[in-house]
Amino acid sequence: MTQFSYQLIAWYNQNRRELPWRDTTDPYAIWLSEIILQQTRVVQGLSYFQRFIMKWPDVFRLSEASEQEVLRLWQGLGYYSRARNLLASARQVVNDFDGVFPNDYKQLLQLKGVGKYTAAAIVSIAFNKPHAVIDGNVIRVLSRIFGIHDPVDTTSGMNQIEELADTLLNIKNPGIHNQAMMEFGALQCIPVSPDCRNCVFNDQCHALKFNLVQVLPVKSKKVKISQRYFHYFICTEAKGKICSLVLNKRSDQDIWKGMYDFPMIESTKEIQFEELQKDTSFLNWASNPDYTLTAVSDLFTHQLTHQKIFARFYHLRFNTDIILISKNDLSLVDNSKLDLFPLPRLIDRYLNKLNGINC
DNA sequence: AATACGGGGGA
DNA sequence: TCCCCAGTATT
């Protein structure tokens, strides 16, 4: 065992959080936790893990779920392709591996949504095989302590990280070592303003010695943020006590694929309602649109990583039955059934603020 | 090799 | 309000 791993694991044993997926060697639970934790903080993912494991305790149960159910339980976590891939992989495991999780790195890579990081995490944590994980925490810890100055989003920089991670790996306890590395990055060697005075590596940390803690890891790429305007139409129809509204299932190569929102017109700038009405696509999915504009929302902003969405909601109460003429992704839904549908955060927030749709 | 894909937390 | 975070699939 290297001195580094010895110190790291000693720190881990003192500071580790108790988390449900740390009480098990069940590869299903470990896989599920790793998919949830991709791009997601533990505090945010924890309750999702518990709900998933409660609802689908094993890979067979999950494989029988519908995509809509899985997306609905995933709602709010973001990166929804993870949820779709989760279901696809569960079915892969059942169909191709008799429901037994593969314990081989290369086989795990065949599963949708499982890349190098997740494959290494599963084989090391569930099967104690020596594969070093490399995630954002590991990159930060290694680049700071050992002074990797090349940008980590380049081949050169990443090769150095990989070589270092492989060298340092504790091959007797790769699962513990990997978890300790990530926990250390998550709790001690945090992105901004880490508490270096109380760090077990502060006598050997390159970044601390050369005052580079705020500089490392170096990243070369910067994202450009585009701005999009969503003009949503909440179209309702009242039939006795039943209030129905039109939902749109998103299917394009775009954000929120598989999630539901409303019919809308998108533009690159703000547009007045009078202009929207003239748009050729305005309500072109309804036969005989006969409506009353009953409310117009404030402008909502929704910040994503590389786009900023400005949304306004127009409430259109139809005076006659809504008849959908194009069999695209639209459907007429009873508003009491709304909680069956996976909704993007923006939509969910608006509906909650509204305290439900009324016709 | 470059780009797209959500949402939450902290400065 | 803006800035930061970061695995995988696709192109």
Coordinates of C-alpha atoms (C1' of nucleotides) in Angstrom, one line a residue:
Chain A
M1 CA 0.0 0.0 0.0
T2 CA 1.3 3.4 -0.9
Q3 CA 1.8 6.0 1.8
F4 CA -0.7 8.2 0.0
S5 CA -3.5 5.6 0.1
Y6 CA -2.8 4.8 3.7
Q7 CA -3.3 8.5 4.7
L8 CA -6.3 8.8 2.4
I9 CA -8.1 5.8 3.9
A10 CA -7.3 6.9 7.4
W11 CA -8.9 10.2 6.6
Y12 CA -11.8 8.4 5.1
N13 CA -12.4 6.2 8.1
Q14 CA -12.6 9.4 10.2
N15 CA -14.7 11.5 7.9
R16 CA -16.9 9.4 5.7
R17 CA -20.6 10.0 5.4
E18 CA -22.9 7.1 6.1
L19 CA -24.8 6.5 2.9
P20 CA -27.2 3.7 1.9
W21 CA -25.2 2.4 -1.0
R22 CA -22.2 2.0 1.3
D23 CA -23.9 -0.7 3.3
T24 CA -24.2 -3.1 0.4
T25 CA -22.2 -5.0 -2.2
D26 CA -25.3 -5.4 -4.4
P27 CA -24.1 -4.3 -7.8
Y28 CA -27.6 -3.2 -8.7
A29 CA -27.7 -0.7 -5.8
I30 CA -24.2 0.4 -6.5
W31 CA -24.9 0.9 -10.2
L32 CA -28.1 2.8 -9.5
S33 CA -26.3 5.1 -7.0
E34 CA -23.5 5.7 -9.5
I35 CA -25.9 6.7 -12.3
I36 CA -27.7 9.0 -10.0
L37 CA -24.5 10.5 -8.7
Q38 CA -23.2 11.4 -12.2
Q39 CA -23.2 15.2 -12.3
T40 CA -25.2 15.2 -9.1
R41 CA -24.3 16.0 -5.5
V42 CA -24.9 13.4 -2.9
V43 CA -27.3 15.6 -0.9
Q44 CA -29.4 16.1 -4.0
G45 CA -29.3 12.4 -5.2
L46 CA -29.9 10.7 -1.8
S47 CA -33.7 10.9 -1.7
Y48 CA -33.9 9.9 -5.3
F49 CA -31.8 6.8 -4.6
Q50 CA -34.1 5.8 -1.8
R51 CA -37.2 6.3 -3.8
F52 CA -35.8 4.3 -6.7
I53 CA -34.6 1.4 -4.5
M54 CA -37.9 1.3 -2.7
K55 CA -40.0 1.3 -5.9
W56 CA -37.7 -1.1 -7.9
P57 CA -35.7 -3.2 -5.4
D58 CA -33.9 -5.2 -8.1
V59 CA -33.0 -5.2 -11.7
F60 CA -36.0 -7.4 -12.7
R61 CA -38.5 -5.0 -11.2
L62 CA -36.8 -2.0 -12.8
S63 CA -36.7 -3.7 -16.2
E64 CA -40.5 -4.0 -16.2
A65 CA -41.1 -0.3 -15.5
S66 CA -42.2 2.1 -18.3
E67 CA -40.0 4.9 -19.5
Q68 CA -42.6 7.4 -18.3
E69 CA -42.6 6.0 -14.8
V70 CA -38.8 6.1 -14.6
L71 CA -38.6 9.7 -16.0
R72 CA -41.3 10.7 -13.5
L73 CA -39.3 9.4 -10.6
W74 CA -36.2 11.0 -12.0
Q75 CA -38.0 14.4 -12.4
G76 CA -36.0 17.3 -11.1
L77 CA -32.6 15.5 -11.3
G78 CA -31.7 16.7 -14.8
Y79 CA -29.8 15.0 -17.6
Y80 CA -32.8 12.9 -18.3
S81 CA -30.9 10.6 -20.8
R82 CA -29.5 9.0 -17.6
A83 CA -33.0 7.9 -16.7
R84 CA -33.7 6.5 -20.2
N85 CA -30.4 4.8 -20.3
L86 CA -31.0 3.4 -16.8
L87 CA -34.1 1.6 -17.9
A88 CA -32.4 0.4 -21.2
S89 CA -29.5 -1.0 -19.2
A90 CA -31.8 -2.8 -16.7
R91 CA -33.4 -4.5 -19.7
Q92 CA -30.0 -5.3 -21.1
V93 CA -28.9 -6.9 -17.9
V94 CA -32.1 -9.0 -17.7
N95 CA -32.1 -10.0 -21.4
D96 CA -28.4 -10.4 -22.1
F97 CA -27.0 -11.4 -18.7
D98 CA -29.9 -13.3 -17.1
G99 CA -30.4 -10.5 -14.6
V100 CA -26.9 -11.0 -13.2
F101 CA -24.8 -7.8 -13.2
P102 CA -21.6 -8.3 -15.2
N103 CA -18.5 -8.1 -13.0
D104 CA -16.2 -7.3 -15.9
Y105 CA -15.1 -3.8 -16.8
K106 CA -15.4 -4.2 -20.5
Q107 CA -18.8 -5.9 -20.2
L108 CA -20.1 -3.1 -18.0
L109 CA -19.0 -0.5 -20.6
Q110 CA -21.5 -2.1 -22.9
L111 CA -24.4 -1.0 -20.7
K112 CA -26.0 2.3 -21.8
G113 CA -25.1 5.2 -19.6
V114 CA -22.0 3.3 -18.2
G115 CA -18.8 4.9 -19.2
K116 CA -15.2 4.6 -17.9
Y117 CA -16.0 6.2 -14.6
T118 CA -19.0 4.2 -13.8
A119 CA -17.6 0.9 -15.0
A120 CA -14.5 1.5 -12.8
A121 CA -16.7 2.4 -9.8
I122 CA -18.9 -0.7 -10.1
V123 CA -16.1 -3.2 -10.5
S124 CA -14.0 -1.7 -7.7
I125 CA -16.8 -1.1 -5.2
A126 CA -19.0 -4.1 -5.9
F127 CA -16.4 -6.6 -6.9
N128 CA -13.2 -5.2 -5.4
K129 CA -11.3 -5.2 -8.7
P130 CA -8.4 -2.8 -9.2
H131 CA -9.7 -0.1 -11.5
A132 CA -9.0 3.5 -10.5
V133 CA -12.0 5.8 -10.9
I134 CA -11.6 9.3 -12.3
D135 CA -14.3 11.8 -11.7
G136 CA -14.3 15.5 -11.0
N137 CA -13.3 15.0 -7.4
V138 CA -10.4 12.8 -8.3
I139 CA -9.2 15.2 -11.0
R140 CA -9.3 18.1 -8.5
V141 CA -7.5 16.2 -5.7
L142 CA -4.7 14.8 -7.9
S143 CA -4.1 18.0 -9.9
R144 CA -3.7 20.0 -6.7
I145 CA -1.7 17.7 -4.6
F146 CA 0.6 16.5 -7.4
G147 CA 0.6 19.7 -9.4
I148 CA -0.9 18.8 -12.8
H149 CA -0.6 22.1 -14.7
D150 CA -1.8 21.0 -18.1
P151 CA -5.5 21.6 -18.7
V152 CA -7.4 18.5 -17.6
D153 CA -9.8 18.7 -20.5
T154 CA -7.0 17.9 -22.9
T155 CA -5.6 14.5 -23.8
S156 CA -2.2 15.4 -22.3
G157 CA -3.6 16.6 -19.0
M158 CA -6.0 13.6 -18.7
N159 CA -3.3 11.1 -19.5
Q160 CA -1.3 12.5 -16.6
I161 CA -4.3 12.2 -14.3
E162 CA -4.9 8.6 -15.3
E163 CA -1.3 7.6 -14.9
L164 CA -1.2 9.1 -11.4
A165 CA -4.5 7.6 -10.4
D166 CA -3.4 4.1 -11.5
T167 CA -0.1 4.5 -9.7
L168 CA -1.7 5.6 -6.4
L169 CA -4.5 3.0 -6.5
N170 CA -4.5 0.6 -3.5
I171 CA -4.8 -2.7 -5.3
K172 CA -5.7 -4.5 -2.1
N173 CA -8.7 -2.3 -1.4
P174 CA -9.6 -0.5 -4.6
G175 CA -13.2 0.0 -3.7
I176 CA -12.4 1.7 -0.4
H177 CA -9.5 3.7 -2.0
N178 CA -11.8 4.9 -4.8
Q179 CA -14.6 6.0 -2.5
A180 CA -12.0 7.6 -0.2
M181 CA -10.6 9.6 -3.0
M182 CA -14.0 10.9 -4.1
E183 CA -15.2 11.6 -0.6
F184 CA -12.0 13.5 0.1
G185 CA -12.7 15.7 -3.0
A186 CA -16.3 16.2 -2.0
L187 CA -15.7 17.1 1.6
Q188 CA -12.1 18.4 2.0
C189 CA -10.6 19.3 -1.3
I190 CA -13.7 21.2 -2.4
P191 CA -13.7 23.4 -5.6
V192 CA -13.8 26.8 -3.9
S193 CA -12.1 27.9 -0.7
P194 CA -11.0 24.5 0.7
D195 CA -9.9 24.5 4.3
C196 CA -6.2 23.7 3.6
R197 CA -5.0 24.4 7.2
N198 CA -6.9 21.4 8.3
C199 CA -5.9 19.0 5.5
V200 CA -4.0 15.8 6.0
F201 CA -2.0 16.5 2.9
N202 CA -1.2 20.1 3.5
D203 CA 2.5 19.3 4.1
Q204 CA 2.9 17.7 0.7
C205 CA 0.3 19.6 -1.5
H206 CA 1.8 21.2 -4.6
A207 CA -1.0 23.6 -5.0
L208 CA -0.9 24.8 -1.4
K209 CA 2.9 25.2 -1.6
F210 CA 2.8 27.3 -4.7
N211 CA -0.4 29.1 -4.0
L212 CA -2.2 27.5 -6.8
V213 CA -5.2 26.1 -5.0
Q214 CA -7.6 28.5 -6.8
V215 CA -5.9 27.8 -10.1
L216 CA -5.8 24.0 -10.3
P217 CA -7.3 22.1 -12.0
V218 CA -6.8 24.1 -15.2
K219 CA -9.6 24.0 -17.6
S220 CA -9.2 25.4 -21.1
K221 CA -12.7 25.2 -22.6
K222 CA -15.4 27.7 -21.9
V223 CA -19.0 27.3 -22.8
K224 CA -21.1 29.8 -24.6
I225 CA -24.6 30.4 -23.4
S226 CA -27.4 30.8 -25.9
Q227 CA -30.7 32.5 -25.1
R228 CA -34.0 31.0 -26.0
Y229 CA -37.5 32.3 -25.6
F230 CA -40.3 29.8 -25.0
H231 CA -43.9 31.1 -25.4
Y232 CA -46.1 28.4 -23.8
F233 CA -49.8 28.0 -24.4
I234 CA -51.7 26.3 -21.6
C235 CA -54.8 25.3 -23.4
T236 CA -57.7 24.1 -21.2
E237 CA -61.1 22.8 -21.9
A238 CA -63.8 22.3 -19.3
K239 CA -66.4 19.5 -19.5
G240 CA -68.5 19.4 -16.4
K241 CA -66.1 18.8 -13.6
I242 CA -63.3 17.5 -15.8
C243 CA -60.6 20.0 -16.7
S244 CA -58.3 18.9 -19.4
L245 CA -55.3 20.5 -20.9
V246 CA -53.0 19.9 -23.8
L247 CA -49.6 18.4 -23.1
N248 CA -46.6 18.1 -25.4
K249 CA -44.2 15.2 -25.3
R250 CA -40.7 16.5 -26.2
S251 CA -39.0 14.3 -28.7
D252 CA -36.6 16.4 -30.8
Q253 CA -32.9 16.3 -30.4
D254 CA -33.2 18.9 -27.7
I255 CA -33.3 19.3 -23.9
W256 CA -35.9 17.4 -21.9
K257 CA -36.4 14.6 -24.4
G258 CA -39.2 12.3 -23.2
M259 CA -40.5 14.9 -20.7
Y260 CA -43.7 16.8 -21.1
D261 CA -44.5 20.5 -21.5
F262 CA -47.0 22.5 -23.4
P263 CA -47.6 23.5 -27.0
M264 CA -45.3 26.5 -27.6
I265 CA -43.6 28.8 -30.1
E266 CA -39.9 29.4 -29.7
S267 CA -38.0 32.5 -30.8
T268 CA -34.7 34.1 -30.2
K269 CA -36.2 37.3 -28.8
E270 CA -39.3 38.4 -27.0
I271 CA -42.5 38.4 -29.0
Q272 CA -45.8 40.0 -28.2
F273 CA -49.0 37.8 -28.1
E274 CA -50.4 39.6 -31.1
E275 CA -47.4 38.5 -33.1
L276 CA -47.6 35.0 -31.8
Q277 CA -51.2 34.8 -33.0
K278 CA -50.0 35.5 -36.5
D279 CA -47.4 32.7 -36.5
T280 CA -48.3 29.9 -38.9
S281 CA -47.7 27.3 -36.2
F282 CA -50.0 29.0 -33.7
L283 CA -52.6 26.5 -32.6
N284 CA -52.2 24.8 -36.0
W285 CA -52.7 21.5 -34.3
A286 CA -56.3 22.3 -33.2
S287 CA -59.4 22.2 -35.4
N288 CA -61.5 25.3 -35.0
P289 CA -59.5 27.0 -32.3
D290 CA -61.9 29.1 -30.4
Y291 CA -60.4 30.4 -27.2
T292 CA -60.2 33.2 -24.6
L293 CA -56.9 34.5 -23.3
T294 CA -57.5 34.4 -19.6
A295 CA -54.1 35.0 -18.1
V296 CA -50.5 35.9 -19.1
S297 CA -47.7 35.0 -16.7
D298 CA -44.6 36.9 -15.7
L299 CA -41.5 36.2 -17.7
F300 CA -39.7 33.2 -16.1
T301 CA -36.0 32.6 -16.5
H302 CA -34.5 29.1 -16.3
Q303 CA -30.7 28.9 -16.3
L304 CA -29.1 25.8 -17.8
T305 CA -25.5 25.1 -18.3
H306 CA -25.3 26.4 -21.8
Q307 CA -28.6 28.0 -22.4
K308 CA -30.8 30.5 -20.7
I309 CA -34.5 30.1 -21.2
F310 CA -37.0 32.9 -20.9
A311 CA -40.5 31.5 -20.6
R312 CA -43.9 33.1 -20.6
F313 CA -47.2 31.2 -20.2
Y314 CA -50.4 32.2 -22.0
H315 CA -53.6 30.6 -20.6
L316 CA -56.0 29.9 -23.4
R317 CA -59.4 28.7 -22.2
F318 CA -61.1 27.0 -25.1
N319 CA -64.8 27.7 -25.6
T320 CA -65.4 24.5 -27.5
D321 CA -64.0 21.0 -27.3
I322 CA -60.3 20.7 -28.1
I323 CA -59.8 18.5 -31.1
L324 CA -56.2 17.6 -32.0
I325 CA -55.8 17.3 -35.7
S326 CA -52.1 16.5 -36.1
K327 CA -51.1 13.2 -34.5
N328 CA -47.8 14.5 -33.3
D329 CA -46.7 14.6 -29.7
L330 CA -49.7 16.4 -28.3
S331 CA -52.3 14.8 -26.0
L332 CA -55.3 16.0 -24.1
V333 CA -54.9 15.2 -20.4
D334 CA -57.2 15.4 -17.4
N335 CA -55.4 17.8 -15.0
S336 CA -56.0 15.4 -12.1
K337 CA -53.6 13.0 -14.0
L338 CA -50.9 15.6 -14.3
D339 CA -48.7 13.9 -11.6
L340 CA -48.2 10.9 -13.8
F341 CA -46.2 12.9 -16.3
P342 CA -42.5 13.8 -16.0
L343 CA -42.2 17.5 -16.2
P344 CA -39.1 19.7 -16.5
R345 CA -38.3 21.9 -13.5
L346 CA -39.4 25.0 -15.3
I347 CA -42.9 23.6 -15.9
D348 CA -43.2 21.9 -12.5
R349 CA -42.3 25.2 -10.8
Y350 CA -44.8 27.2 -12.7
L351 CA -47.6 24.7 -12.0
N352 CA -46.7 24.6 -8.3
K353 CA -46.7 28.4 -8.2
L354 CA -50.1 28.3 -9.9
N355 CA -51.3 25.8 -7.3
G356 CA -52.8 23.7 -10.1
I357 CA -54.6 24.4 -13.3
N358 CA -58.2 25.4 -13.3
C359 CA -60.3 25.7 -16.4
Chain B
dA1 C1' -11.9 16.5 -30.7
dA2 C1' -15.9 19.1 -29.9
dT3 C1' -20.6 19.6 -28.4
dA4 C1' -25.0 18.7 -26.0
dC5 C1' -27.3 17.5 -22.1
dG6 C1' -30.3 19.9 -16.2
dG7 C1' -30.4 21.6 -12.2
dG8 C1' -28.7 23.1 -7.5
dG9 C1' -25.7 25.6 -4.5
dG10 C1' -22.7 29.3 -3.3
dA11 C1' -20.2 33.7 -4.0
Chain C
dT1 C1' -27.9 37.2 -10.4
dC2 C1' -24.0 35.1 -12.0
dC3 C1' -20.7 31.5 -11.7
dC4 C1' -19.3 26.8 -10.9
dC5 C1' -19.7 22.0 -11.1
dA6 C1' -18.9 17.4 -14.6
dG7 C1' -19.9 11.7 -17.0
dT8 C1' -21.7 9.9 -21.3
dA9 C1' -23.4 9.8 -25.9
dT10 C1' -23.3 11.8 -30.2
dT11 C1' -21.4 14.0 -34.1

